[in-house]
Amino acid sequence: VLSKIEWDLSVLDESHYIKWPRTKRAQFAFKLRDISKQRMCLTGTPVCNTPIDMYAQLEFLRKGGSGFSSFEIGRASCRER
């Protein structure tokens, strides 16, 4: 039902809960991103353990917003450092 609505703004509260992009929660957030004109993330957890922990949040804000073409590439890049 929610996917049939054209959303002007989607706000993802506690956005750190979509840390892993393959979870059902993250997949739904990405579907919501695709049907929303604007997006916002809110979280009370300002810093994550590694930069890749923010991958899904950045991807929710804008597809490709993380700067990586996939989660696996971003994860490998973070391991190299």
mmCIF file of C-alpha atoms in Angstrom:
data_model
loop_
_atom_site.group_PDB
_atom_site.id
_atom_site.type_symbol
_atom_site.label_atom_id
_atom_site.label_comp_id
_atom_site.label_asym_id
_atom_site.label_seq_id
_atom_site.Cartn_x
_atom_site.Cartn_y
_atom_site.Cartn_z
ATOM 1 C CA VAL A 1 0.000 0.000 0.000
ATOM 2 C CA LEU A 2 2.776 2.454 0.920
ATOM 3 C CA SER A 3 4.528 1.921 -2.413
ATOM 4 C CA LYS A 4 1.496 3.240 -4.290
ATOM 5 C CA ILE A 5 1.825 6.677 -2.652
ATOM 6 C CA GLU A 6 4.080 9.314 -4.180
ATOM 7 C CA TRP A 7 5.904 10.701 -1.147
ATOM 8 C CA ASP A 8 7.161 14.299 -0.987
ATOM 9 C CA LEU A 9 9.390 13.626 2.032
ATOM 10 C CA SER A 10 10.521 10.434 3.744
ATOM 11 C CA VAL A 11 12.138 10.695 7.163
ATOM 12 C CA LEU A 12 14.051 7.690 8.436
ATOM 13 C CA ASP A 13 14.185 7.997 12.221
ATOM 14 C CA GLU A 14 16.842 5.918 14.021
ATOM 15 C CA SER A 15 18.508 5.461 10.649
ATOM 16 C CA HIS A 16 21.384 3.499 12.177
ATOM 17 C CA TYR A 17 18.996 0.515 12.201
ATOM 18 C CA ILE A 18 19.571 0.089 8.454
ATOM 19 C CA LYS A 19 23.308 -0.438 8.936
ATOM 20 C CA TRP A 20 23.305 -3.674 6.893
ATOM 21 C CA PRO A 21 21.874 -3.066 3.401
ATOM 22 C CA ARG A 22 20.656 -6.641 2.869
ATOM 23 C CA THR A 23 18.185 -6.642 5.767
ATOM 24 C CA LYS A 24 14.468 -6.450 5.047
ATOM 25 C CA ARG A 25 14.347 -3.116 6.875
ATOM 26 C CA ALA A 26 17.064 -1.608 4.673
ATOM 27 C CA GLN A 27 15.543 -3.029 1.493
ATOM 28 C CA PHE A 28 12.208 -1.417 2.357
ATOM 29 C CA ALA A 29 13.973 1.881 3.113
ATOM 30 C CA PHE A 30 15.588 1.772 -0.350
ATOM 31 C CA LYS A 31 12.188 1.150 -1.956
ATOM 32 C CA LEU A 32 10.838 4.134 -0.025
ATOM 33 C CA ARG A 33 13.825 6.202 -1.233
ATOM 34 C CA ASP A 34 12.935 5.399 -4.832
ATOM 35 C CA ILE A 35 9.370 6.731 -4.498
ATOM 36 C CA SER A 36 10.225 9.819 -2.411
ATOM 37 C CA LYS A 37 11.115 13.231 -3.779
ATOM 38 C CA GLN A 38 13.206 14.142 -0.713
ATOM 39 C CA ARG A 39 14.721 12.123 2.112
ATOM 40 C CA MET A 40 16.108 12.771 5.605
ATOM 41 C CA CYS A 41 17.925 10.581 8.127
ATOM 42 C CA LEU A 42 17.680 11.074 11.884
ATOM 43 C CA THR A 43 19.674 9.180 14.462
ATOM 44 C CA GLY A 44 20.845 9.528 18.032
ATOM 45 C CA THR A 45 23.997 7.576 17.169
ATOM 46 C CA PRO A 46 26.264 10.180 15.552
ATOM 47 C CA VAL A 47 29.391 8.063 15.016
ATOM 48 C CA CYS A 48 29.568 4.456 13.921
ATOM 49 C CA ASN A 49 32.395 1.986 14.393
ATOM 50 C CA THR A 50 33.618 2.173 10.795
ATOM 51 C CA PRO A 51 32.771 4.375 7.822
ATOM 52 C CA ILE A 52 31.045 1.463 6.050
ATOM 53 C CA ASP A 53 28.458 1.444 8.858
ATOM 54 C CA MET A 54 27.048 4.574 7.224
ATOM 55 C CA TYR A 55 26.772 3.004 3.750
ATOM 56 C CA ALA A 56 23.033 2.216 3.901
ATOM 57 C CA GLN A 57 22.160 5.594 5.442
ATOM 58 C CA LEU A 58 23.986 7.455 2.677
ATOM 59 C CA GLU A 59 22.373 5.229 0.054
ATOM 60 C CA PHE A 60 18.950 5.983 1.541
ATOM 61 C CA LEU A 61 19.574 9.699 1.139
ATOM 62 C CA ARG A 62 20.634 9.339 -2.494
ATOM 63 C CA LYS A 63 21.331 6.287 -4.622
ATOM 64 C CA GLY A 64 25.107 6.266 -5.051
ATOM 65 C CA GLY A 65 25.475 8.703 -2.143
ATOM 66 C CA SER A 66 27.972 6.467 -0.366
ATOM 67 C CA GLY A 67 30.479 6.854 -3.192
ATOM 68 C CA PHE A 68 30.718 3.079 -3.665
ATOM 69 C CA SER A 69 29.083 1.055 -6.407
ATOM 70 C CA SER A 70 28.216 -1.720 -3.929
ATOM 71 C CA PHE A 71 28.360 -2.542 -0.241
ATOM 72 C CA GLU A 72 30.998 -5.211 -0.854
ATOM 73 C CA ILE A 73 33.328 -2.760 -2.617
ATOM 74 C CA GLY A 74 32.894 -0.216 0.171
ATOM 75 C CA ARG A 75 33.491 -2.841 2.815
ATOM 76 C CA ALA A 76 36.673 -4.048 1.091
ATOM 77 C CA SER A 77 37.858 -0.460 0.777
ATOM 78 C CA CYS A 78 37.399 0.132 4.510
ATOM 79 C CA ARG A 79 39.301 -3.048 5.364
ATOM 80 C CA GLU A 80 42.327 -1.892 3.369
ATOM 81 C CA ARG A 81 42.800 1.134 5.588
#
